[in-house]
Tab-separated table of C-alpha atoms in Angstrom:
chain	number	residue	atom	x	y	z
A	1356	MET	CA	-152.394	-109.820	12.295
A	1357	ILE	CA	-154.527	-107.180	11.518
A	1358	LEU	CA	-152.628	-104.851	14.382
A	1359	ARG	CA	-149.310	-105.949	12.227
A	1360	ASN	CA	-151.182	-105.176	9.089
A	1361	ILE	CA	-152.174	-101.544	10.465
A	1362	ILE	CA	-148.648	-100.477	12.127
A	1363	PHE	CA	-146.767	-101.512	9.186
A	1364	ALA	CA	-148.839	-99.297	7.315
A	1365	LEU	CA	-149.094	-96.477	8.955
A	1366	SER	CA	-145.188	-96.650	9.407
A	1367	VAL	CA	-145.141	-96.847	5.595
A	1368	THR	CA	-147.014	-93.645	5.848
A	1369	LEU	CA	-145.643	-91.488	8.363
A	1370	LEU	CA	-141.761	-92.423	8.009
A	1371	PRO	CA	-141.463	-90.527	4.626
A	1372	ALA	CA	-143.509	-87.562	5.900
A	1373	ALA	CA	-141.155	-87.193	8.649
A	1374	LEU	CA	-138.387	-87.437	6.731
A	1375	HIS	CA	-139.591	-85.076	4.235
A	1376	ALA	CA	-140.835	-82.655	7.180
A	1377	SER	CA	-136.694	-82.297	8.454
A	1378	ASN	CA	-136.097	-80.898	4.776
A	1379	ASP	CA	-138.882	-78.540	4.715
A	1380	THR	CA	-136.953	-75.532	6.319
A	1381	ILE	CA	-136.012	-72.520	4.538
A	1382	ILE	CA	-132.820	-70.758	5.592
A	1383	ILE	CA	-132.531	-67.440	4.984
A	1384	ARG	CA	-128.847	-66.008	4.872
A	1385	ASN	CA	-128.171	-62.320	5.399
A	1386	ASP	CA	-126.312	-62.075	2.783
A	1387	ASP	CA	-126.641	-59.854	-0.605
A	1388	SER	CA	-129.149	-61.399	-1.633
A	1389	THR	CA	-131.758	-60.755	0.906
A	1390	LYS	CA	-130.164	-57.428	1.338
A	1391	ARG	CA	-130.862	-56.771	-2.570
A	1392	ILE	CA	-134.415	-57.819	-2.331
A	1393	GLU	CA	-134.825	-55.174	0.620
A	1394	ARG	CA	-133.561	-52.522	-1.389
A	1395	ASP	CA	-135.843	-53.351	-3.951
A	1396	LEU	CA	-138.949	-53.668	-2.153
A	1397	ASP	CA	-138.242	-50.278	-0.688
A	1398	SER	CA	-137.797	-49.224	-4.440
A	1399	LEU	CA	-141.414	-50.710	-5.190
A	1400	LEU	CA	-143.104	-48.865	-2.045
A	1401	ASN	CA	-140.817	-45.258	-3.074
A	1402	ASN	CA	-142.188	-45.735	-6.807
A	1403	LEU	CA	-145.815	-46.859	-5.453
A	1404	PHE	CA	-145.648	-43.691	-2.752
A	1405	ILE	CA	-144.581	-41.488	-5.561
A	1406	ARG	CA	-147.437	-42.523	-8.071
A	1407	MET	CA	-149.460	-41.944	-5.489
A	1408	SER	CA	-148.635	-38.038	-4.480
A	1409	LEU	CA	-148.947	-37.444	-8.559
A	1410	ASP	CA	-151.988	-39.296	-9.295
A	1411	GLY	CA	-154.656	-36.609	-10.419
A	1412	ALA	CA	-151.670	-33.860	-8.698
A	1413	ASP	CA	-152.093	-30.925	-11.362
A	1414	LEU	CA	-148.526	-29.509	-10.609
A	1415	SER	CA	-148.790	-26.541	-13.407
A	1416	SER	CA	-151.020	-24.003	-12.759
A	1417	PRO	CA	-152.094	-21.768	-16.015
A	1418	GLY	CA	-150.488	-18.332	-16.109
A	1419	GLU	CA	-148.488	-18.662	-12.862
A	1420	SER	CA	-145.386	-16.689	-12.662
A	1421	ILE	CA	-142.943	-16.654	-9.408
A	1422	ALA	CA	-142.161	-13.894	-8.360
A	1423	GLU	CA	-138.835	-12.331	-8.510
A	1424	PHE	CA	-136.948	-10.538	-5.695
A	1425	SER	CA	-134.115	-8.643	-4.622
A	1426	ASP	CA	-131.407	-9.878	-3.203
A	1427	SER	CA	-131.326	-7.177	0.059
A	1428	VAL	CA	-135.466	-9.308	0.200
A	1429	TYR	CA	-133.224	-12.811	-0.074
A	1430	ILE	CA	-130.043	-11.715	2.214
A	1431	ASP	CA	-133.245	-10.167	5.340
A	1432	ARG	CA	-134.930	-13.294	4.716
A	1433	LEU	CA	-132.130	-15.666	5.016
A	1434	GLY	CA	-130.978	-13.550	8.397
A	1435	ARG	CA	-134.808	-14.307	9.701
A	1436	ILE	CA	-134.273	-17.995	10.174
A	1437	ASN	CA	-133.755	-19.338	13.451
A	1438	SER	CA	-130.556	-21.349	12.855
A	1439	ILE	CA	-127.503	-22.724	14.297
A	1440	ILE	CA	-125.532	-22.607	11.182
A	1441	LYS	CA	-125.074	-19.603	9.337
A	1442	LEU	CA	-126.711	-18.805	6.479
A	1443	PRO	CA	-124.855	-16.515	4.146
A	1444	TYR	CA	-126.205	-15.044	0.448
A	1445	ASN	CA	-123.675	-14.913	-2.267
A	1446	ASN	CA	-123.594	-15.991	-5.592
A	1447	ILE	CA	-123.816	-19.401	-5.036
A	1448	ILE	CA	-126.711	-19.266	-3.230
A	1449	ARG	CA	-128.603	-17.012	-5.711
A	1450	ASN	CA	-127.846	-19.499	-8.661
A	1451	HIS	CA	-129.368	-22.393	-6.568
A	1452	ILE	CA	-132.507	-20.415	-5.871
A	1453	HIS	CA	-132.933	-19.784	-9.150
A	1454	VAL	CA	-132.695	-23.151	-10.107
A	1455	TYR	CA	-135.326	-24.471	-8.017
A	1456	THR	CA	-137.608	-21.327	-8.518
A	1457	GLU	CA	-137.576	-20.756	-12.479
A	1458	ARG	CA	-135.664	-24.109	-14.117
A	1459	LYS	CA	-136.509	-27.090	-12.028
A	1460	VAL	CA	-139.809	-25.926	-10.587
A	1461	GLU	CA	-141.673	-29.126	-11.423
A	1462	GLN	CA	-138.884	-30.950	-9.358
A	1463	PHE	CA	-139.049	-28.697	-6.613
A	1464	ARG	CA	-142.838	-29.003	-6.109
A	1465	VAL	CA	-142.251	-33.210	-6.627
A	1466	MET	CA	-139.805	-33.099	-3.743
A	1467	LEU	CA	-142.307	-30.570	-1.103
A	1468	GLY	CA	-145.120	-33.145	-2.105
A	1469	LEU	CA	-143.351	-35.899	-0.929
A	1470	GLN	CA	-141.749	-34.436	2.156
A	1471	ASP	CA	-144.084	-36.372	4.469
A	1472	TYR	CA	-142.011	-39.409	3.270
A	1473	TYR	CA	-138.997	-38.232	3.101
A	1474	PHE	CA	-138.524	-35.611	5.666
A	1475	PRO	CA	-139.043	-38.008	8.840
A	1476	MET	CA	-136.138	-39.973	7.088
A	1477	ILE	CA	-133.438	-37.555	7.150
A	1478	GLU	CA	-134.550	-35.826	10.474
A	1479	ASP	CA	-133.820	-39.461	11.710
A	1480	ILE	CA	-130.519	-39.327	10.168
A	1481	PHE	CA	-129.452	-36.279	11.777
A	1482	ASP	CA	-130.460	-36.985	14.499
A	1483	SER	CA	-128.660	-40.094	14.824
A	1484	TYR	CA	-125.467	-37.993	14.501
A	1485	GLY	CA	-126.599	-35.258	17.132
A	1486	LEU	CA	-127.026	-32.355	14.260
A	1487	PRO	CA	-129.923	-29.834	14.418
């Protein structure tokens, strides 16, 4: 009689737990929601990396001026770069150089400050396509 009561008590206690355990599984589907979560986590990591890079970094130097070079200096320096891609110098290239050395200096400094984060990714993409 005691044995029967113990078996009954155990079955009443353990049976619902066993039934509940079979439904205690989280199914992760490979759909847009998981891709969205990955993208959001990537964005958070990126924002954290940028904040850590910029914290305490004084990007501006008082009295600092960017040197102005003649076209012949740019042509000479572009000619010295060891590249399998032809690096011409023209008005378009000159305008881009001036954008990043005069008008968007702060953004260019931030980009250079984040090179350790972004450049390995860019190099991996180039490598996957067999680009130099």
